[in-house]
Amino acid sequence: MLTLPAFEWLRPANLDDALAHLANHAAESLVVAGGTDAVPNLKHRLHEPRWIVHLGRLDELRFVRESEGALSIGPLVTLSAIARHEGIRRDFPSLARAASLVASPQIRNMGTLGGNLCLDTRCTYYNQTYFWRDALGFCLKKDGVRCHVVPQGRRCVAAHSSDVSPVLISLDASVDISNARGSRTVPVDEFFVGDGVHNNVLVPGELVTRVTIPAASRGLRAAYQKLRPRAAIDFPMLSVAFAARVSDGGCEHARLVVSALGAKPRRIGGLDALVKGRPLDDALGEALAEAAYRQCRPLTNVAYDDAYRHEMVPVFVRRAVREAGGIA
Ligand SMILES: Cc1cc2nc3c(=O)[nH]c(=O)nc-3n(C[C@H](O)[C@H](O)[C@H](O)COP(=O)(O)OP(=O)(O)OC[C@H]3O[C@@H](n4cnc5c(N)ncnc54)[C@H](O)[C@@H]3O)c2cc1C
Ligand code: SF4
């Protein structure tokens, strides 16, 4: 049986107390929201903190609000609350869908938006017990010096595995980040970095305090498609988020994000020239599928064949475009 390591348990009563603790002890602390990813990782000794800082009492981070058309969601809102929220289902159906496809009902009831956004990257050589990793000599993400996926590489290429983040990028969402000294806002598109050791811009002592979808993203034709081994409970081995502004003159602009392949979601480039003025139909789906296939390079970072995942990229892009276009 895998047991938890010893730690001190902290449940700050408000955000200021949480940030004050992190200002002095960030390096020795692990923030936990729903705990659905952090707890298994603790059991695998992937984190060895002195303090667990549980955010559960921070009611100020649990809200869904509309203001001047923009939608703000607190990081402690659970995935099941997002999946069933009437306004989100109506205005941002791809977000509700992505949340509804995470793991299983029990995990969605505990798992939060903030935890999903800040989810640790995953890799065959990392999400293992201490004993297993020790036998292999560890790897550069934790306790070792070598990457087993790209042995000559200097950067970890573990897979970004959050379902909700690619959709937030496709909807041009931003994230508010706070520490004891103040706050900053970062587009979700710039929140992730291409290093699987720590694949986001949060620095020690910072917390995600809000996610905002701008009013301008209302009315987009949007979709989310996910490839996973078991529909009942599995991380994505490939995910595709798509959103387009369509008017009588055809597509005005579009965003296509492919994820679960490398350490950060990949926004497919050169889309505006491809979609401008064209109807959202199968021909456009084919053009986008080809562009995505050319730009994506899956690695052997998760336990599924990289060539198969590559071949599935155009299939899932076509499906996403069909879903967004309402094509049966
Ligand atoms: C069997 C299984 C299957 C899963 N399948 C999926 C899946 O299909 N798709 C998917 O996306 N995820 C999946 N997950 C991972 C996880 O359950 C979800 O991503 C969930 O949303 C994580 O939220 P949480 O609140 O439980 O995060 P936690 O486990 O509490 O935290 C996760 C990370 O986020 C950080 N964090 C949490 N909140 C904040 C904050 N406000 N500010 C800064 N950092 C913060 C924590 O420090 C930690 O590093 C799965 C997990 C399991 C165990
Ligand atoms: S990609 Fe390489 S460094 Fe990163 S977790 Fe996997 S084996 Fe370790």
XYZ file of C-alpha atoms and ligand atoms in Angstrom:
389
model
C 0.000 0.000 0.000
C 1.263 3.476 -0.828
C 1.265 5.759 2.179
C 1.464 9.507 2.527
C 4.690 11.076 3.745
C 4.673 12.997 7.047
C 3.711 16.680 6.723
C 2.157 19.537 8.667
C -1.402 20.397 7.665
C -2.394 24.033 7.244
C -5.900 25.287 6.471
C -5.701 29.082 6.153
C -8.965 30.895 6.885
C -8.569 33.401 4.067
C -6.478 34.268 1.028
C -4.284 36.783 2.896
C -3.305 34.142 5.474
C -2.531 31.627 2.724
C -0.372 34.129 0.826
C 1.367 35.246 4.042
C 2.364 31.652 4.797
C 3.550 31.111 1.217
C 5.568 34.362 1.283
C 7.856 32.787 3.878
C 7.585 29.057 3.213
C 6.715 28.530 -0.460
C 9.666 26.218 -1.122
C 8.655 23.879 1.710
C 4.903 23.970 0.996
C 2.548 22.204 -1.397
C -0.743 23.911 -2.168
C -3.692 21.521 -2.342
C -7.205 22.330 -3.579
C -9.241 19.177 -4.316
C -6.154 17.018 -3.836
C -7.089 14.626 -6.644
C -3.700 14.974 -8.314
C -1.578 16.209 -5.409
C -2.415 13.274 -3.096
C -1.422 10.459 -5.513
C 1.728 12.452 -6.291
C 2.523 12.699 -2.579
C 2.114 8.939 -2.275
C 4.602 8.518 -5.121
C 6.976 10.912 -3.283
C 6.890 13.268 -6.260
C 6.435 16.077 -3.751
C 8.007 16.049 -0.298
C 6.726 19.201 1.385
C 6.980 20.157 5.025
C 3.541 21.830 4.842
C 0.403 21.005 2.946
C -1.542 24.236 2.462
C -5.168 23.264 1.878
C -7.215 25.997 0.186
C -10.616 24.477 1.094
C -11.664 27.250 3.512
C -10.994 30.082 1.057
C -14.623 30.743 0.129
C -13.571 33.971 -1.611
C -12.051 31.749 -4.349
C -15.323 29.877 -4.953
C -17.539 31.915 -7.325
C -18.940 32.151 -10.834
C -19.676 35.789 -11.751
C -20.654 37.771 -14.794
C -19.572 41.354 -15.219
C -20.100 43.403 -18.404
C -20.371 40.213 -20.387
C -17.136 38.683 -19.081
C -17.345 35.506 -17.022
C -15.102 35.074 -13.970
C -14.653 31.746 -12.241
C -12.893 31.210 -8.925
C -10.172 28.545 -8.852
C -11.965 26.559 -6.141
C -15.049 25.960 -8.289
C -15.213 22.227 -8.890
C -15.201 20.655 -12.339
C -18.646 19.157 -11.786
C -20.002 22.611 -10.863
C -18.547 23.986 -14.126
C -19.917 21.057 -16.139
C -23.468 21.589 -14.868
C -23.511 25.409 -14.585
C -26.396 26.646 -16.730
C -24.722 29.858 -17.898
C -21.449 28.108 -18.760
C -23.278 25.370 -20.664
C -25.218 27.986 -22.611
C -22.439 30.510 -23.338
C -19.250 28.437 -23.220
C -20.313 24.855 -23.983
C -16.774 23.693 -24.855
C -15.651 24.611 -21.331
C -18.535 22.705 -19.734
C -17.775 19.751 -22.004
C -14.050 19.688 -21.182
C -14.826 19.799 -17.455
C -17.362 16.985 -17.870
C -14.720 14.786 -19.562
C -12.129 14.985 -16.773
C -11.519 11.660 -15.018
C -14.645 10.325 -13.243
C -17.643 11.804 -11.364
C -15.991 11.408 -7.948
C -12.839 13.166 -9.113
C -14.821 15.962 -10.789
C -16.705 16.510 -7.530
C -13.411 17.140 -5.725
C -11.172 18.450 -8.517
C -11.100 22.213 -9.020
C -10.543 24.604 -11.892
C -7.349 25.965 -10.281
C -5.987 22.464 -9.726
C -6.748 21.558 -13.317
C -4.973 24.632 -14.644
C -1.933 24.002 -12.418
C -1.942 20.243 -12.910
C 1.533 18.723 -12.843
C 2.784 17.310 -16.168
C 2.681 13.545 -16.625
C 5.177 11.003 -17.938
C 5.619 7.224 -17.977
C 8.934 7.665 -16.156
C 7.609 10.106 -13.558
C 4.159 8.988 -12.388
C 5.575 5.937 -10.660
C 6.462 4.888 -7.151
C 9.742 5.957 -5.558
C 10.947 2.337 -5.809
C 10.207 2.215 -9.561
C 11.879 5.555 -10.264
C 14.872 4.663 -8.085
C 15.382 1.430 -10.036
C 15.686 3.487 -13.234
C 17.997 6.106 -11.712
C 15.223 8.735 -11.538
C 14.954 11.463 -14.219
C 15.607 15.165 -14.515
C 12.075 16.174 -13.512
C 12.668 14.734 -10.042
C 15.798 13.466 -8.279
C 17.780 12.607 -11.453
C 19.796 14.198 -14.255
C 18.676 12.373 -17.392
C 15.515 12.389 -19.481
C 14.448 8.887 -20.556
C 12.185 10.212 -23.323
C 14.768 12.442 -25.006
C 18.098 11.213 -23.560
C 20.116 14.011 -25.204
C 17.559 16.644 -24.199
C 18.092 19.209 -21.479
C 14.420 19.900 -20.895
C 11.646 17.738 -19.519
C 8.980 16.986 -22.136
C 6.386 15.425 -19.812
C 2.829 15.875 -21.090
C 0.538 18.740 -20.186
C -2.587 16.762 -19.266
C -5.242 19.255 -18.221
C -8.511 19.032 -20.153
C -9.759 22.495 -19.320
C -6.661 24.568 -20.182
C -6.688 24.120 -23.991
C -10.307 25.248 -24.028
C -9.467 28.322 -21.943
C -6.755 29.202 -24.465
C -9.183 28.763 -27.359
C -11.604 31.148 -25.571
C -8.866 33.751 -24.995
C -9.255 33.492 -21.199
C -6.875 35.083 -18.718
C -5.783 34.109 -15.254
C -5.282 36.321 -12.182
C -2.291 35.397 -10.074
C -1.668 36.755 -6.556
C 1.118 36.717 -4.023
C 1.578 38.545 -0.709
C 2.725 41.696 -2.546
C 0.026 42.002 -5.230
C -1.552 40.531 -8.339
C -0.977 40.194 -12.056
C -3.067 38.994 -14.974
C -1.724 36.657 -17.652
C -3.485 35.293 -20.758
C -3.885 31.519 -20.336
C -2.082 31.304 -23.688
C 1.009 32.688 -21.929
C 0.488 30.850 -18.623
C 2.253 27.678 -19.795
C 5.936 27.233 -20.592
C 7.590 24.423 -22.505
C 9.406 22.836 -19.588
C 7.718 19.841 -18.001
C 9.588 20.232 -14.696
C 7.419 23.246 -13.935
C 5.265 24.088 -16.929
C 3.690 27.371 -15.901
C 4.692 30.914 -15.004
C 3.732 30.680 -11.308
C 6.689 31.482 -9.085
C 6.924 30.246 -5.475
C 4.406 32.055 -3.284
C 1.852 32.661 -6.046
C -1.695 31.359 -6.308
C -4.228 31.410 -9.109
C -7.124 33.518 -7.842
C -9.439 33.913 -10.839
C -10.002 32.805 -14.425
C -11.782 35.237 -16.761
C -13.336 34.607 -20.157
C -13.775 37.941 -21.970
C -17.122 39.179 -23.255
C -15.636 39.086 -26.781
C -15.552 35.273 -26.586
C -19.301 34.969 -26.277
C -20.991 33.545 -29.333
C -17.907 31.707 -30.593
C -18.530 28.368 -32.292
C -16.453 26.152 -30.036
C -15.670 22.495 -29.422
C -13.546 20.130 -27.356
C -12.455 16.632 -28.359
C -10.451 14.231 -26.236
C -8.756 10.922 -27.024
C -8.347 8.603 -24.051
C -8.173 4.844 -23.580
C -11.211 4.538 -21.298
C -14.091 6.980 -21.568
C -14.978 6.363 -17.912
C -11.726 7.613 -16.378
C -8.558 8.632 -18.128
C -6.213 11.499 -18.774
C -6.143 12.693 -22.392
C -3.544 11.139 -24.682
C -4.528 13.840 -27.159
C -6.905 16.777 -26.846
C -8.184 19.384 -29.293
C -9.922 22.672 -28.484
C -11.342 24.792 -31.270
C -13.180 28.122 -31.339
C -14.175 30.297 -34.291
C -16.049 33.531 -34.856
C -18.447 32.910 -37.718
C -20.659 35.504 -39.409
C -22.623 35.629 -42.663
C -19.359 36.162 -44.508
C -17.873 32.933 -43.080
C -15.133 32.556 -40.469
C -13.581 35.775 -39.215
C -10.927 34.163 -37.030
C -10.299 30.891 -35.209
C -8.123 29.294 -32.555
C -7.070 25.672 -32.595
C -5.191 24.203 -29.641
C -3.757 20.694 -29.536
C -2.588 19.352 -26.192
C -1.476 16.344 -24.131
C 1.491 15.881 -26.470
C 4.240 18.027 -24.913
C 4.803 20.135 -21.823
C 2.469 22.936 -22.944
C -0.621 23.150 -25.131
C 0.257 23.965 -28.753
C -1.658 26.721 -30.514
C -1.697 25.886 -34.200
C -0.210 28.787 -36.152
C -1.196 30.413 -39.442
C -4.914 29.899 -38.856
C -6.265 33.320 -39.796
C -5.145 33.026 -43.424
C -6.625 29.506 -43.581
C -10.067 30.293 -42.173
C -10.781 33.866 -43.317
C -14.123 34.092 -45.136
C -14.607 30.317 -45.335
C -17.652 28.429 -44.057
C -17.207 26.122 -41.068
C -17.499 22.917 -43.053
C -15.656 19.661 -43.759
C -13.333 21.279 -46.308
C -12.159 23.746 -43.679
C -11.880 20.888 -41.160
C -9.589 19.097 -43.604
C -7.360 22.164 -44.073
C -7.071 22.649 -40.300
C -6.426 18.935 -39.772
C -3.508 19.052 -42.227
C -2.041 22.151 -40.570
C -2.269 20.542 -37.120
C -0.727 17.284 -38.354
C 2.259 19.194 -39.757
C 2.785 21.232 -36.585
C 2.399 18.497 -33.926
C 5.077 15.981 -32.925
C 3.981 13.573 -30.176
C 6.724 12.030 -28.011
C 6.941 8.772 -26.103
C 6.252 10.611 -22.847
C 3.052 8.723 -22.023
C 2.258 5.046 -22.331
C 0.593 5.300 -25.741
C 2.189 4.976 -29.131
C 3.429 8.329 -30.423
C 2.820 7.456 -34.098
C -0.785 6.520 -33.273
C -1.310 9.779 -31.394
C 0.125 11.684 -34.372
C -2.267 9.959 -36.785
C -5.155 10.807 -34.471
C -4.393 14.555 -34.525
C -6.167 15.213 -37.872
C -9.023 12.860 -36.920
C -9.729 14.791 -33.727
C -9.297 18.196 -35.395
C -11.899 17.207 -38.007
C -14.232 16.076 -35.214
C -13.739 19.348 -33.341
C -14.547 21.420 -36.426
C -17.658 19.316 -37.033
C -18.726 19.721 -33.405
C -18.235 23.510 -33.588
C -20.036 23.708 -36.918
C -22.946 21.590 -35.703
C -22.327 19.124 -38.559
C -23.973 15.782 -37.856
C -7.462 8.623 -11.858
C -7.308 10.063 -12.241
C -7.713 10.471 -13.483
C -7.574 11.798 -13.856
N -7.989 12.171 -15.095
C -7.875 13.460 -15.485
C -8.327 13.855 -16.785
O -8.863 13.066 -17.540
N -8.159 15.157 -17.140
C -7.587 16.073 -16.312
O -7.487 17.242 -16.705
N -7.170 15.736 -15.073
C -7.315 14.454 -14.634
N -6.905 14.095 -13.382
C -6.170 15.060 -12.553
C -7.018 15.880 -11.563
O -7.983 15.078 -10.948
C -7.720 17.087 -12.191
O -6.840 17.760 -13.067
C -8.241 18.074 -11.156
O -8.883 19.160 -11.783
C -7.166 18.649 -10.264
O -7.779 19.550 -9.382
P -7.530 19.479 -7.809
O -8.280 20.611 -7.198
O -7.823 18.133 -7.271
O -5.969 19.752 -7.790
P -4.915 19.398 -6.658
O -4.565 17.955 -6.748
O -5.344 19.920 -5.343
O -3.694 20.288 -7.172
C -3.102 20.054 -8.424
C -1.958 21.056 -8.599
O -2.456 22.372 -8.706
C -1.905 23.239 -7.722
N -2.968 24.185 -7.357
C -4.242 23.869 -7.025
N -4.956 24.999 -6.863
C -4.110 26.041 -7.083
C -4.241 27.473 -7.067
N -5.417 28.069 -6.834
N -3.143 28.209 -7.352
C -1.960 27.628 -7.626
N -1.765 26.291 -7.657
C -2.836 25.513 -7.386
C -1.445 22.298 -6.609
O -0.382 22.864 -5.868
C -0.998 21.072 -7.400
O 0.301 21.289 -7.887
C -7.048 12.765 -12.957
C -6.660 12.342 -11.678
C -6.778 11.000 -11.321
C -6.377 10.588 -9.934
S 10.006 13.735 -20.009
Fe 12.017 13.041 -19.317
S 12.566 14.388 -17.615
Fe 10.392 14.633 -18.009
S 9.392 13.250 -16.581
Fe 9.660 12.127 -18.504
S 11.635 11.090 -18.314
Fe 11.529 12.629 -16.718
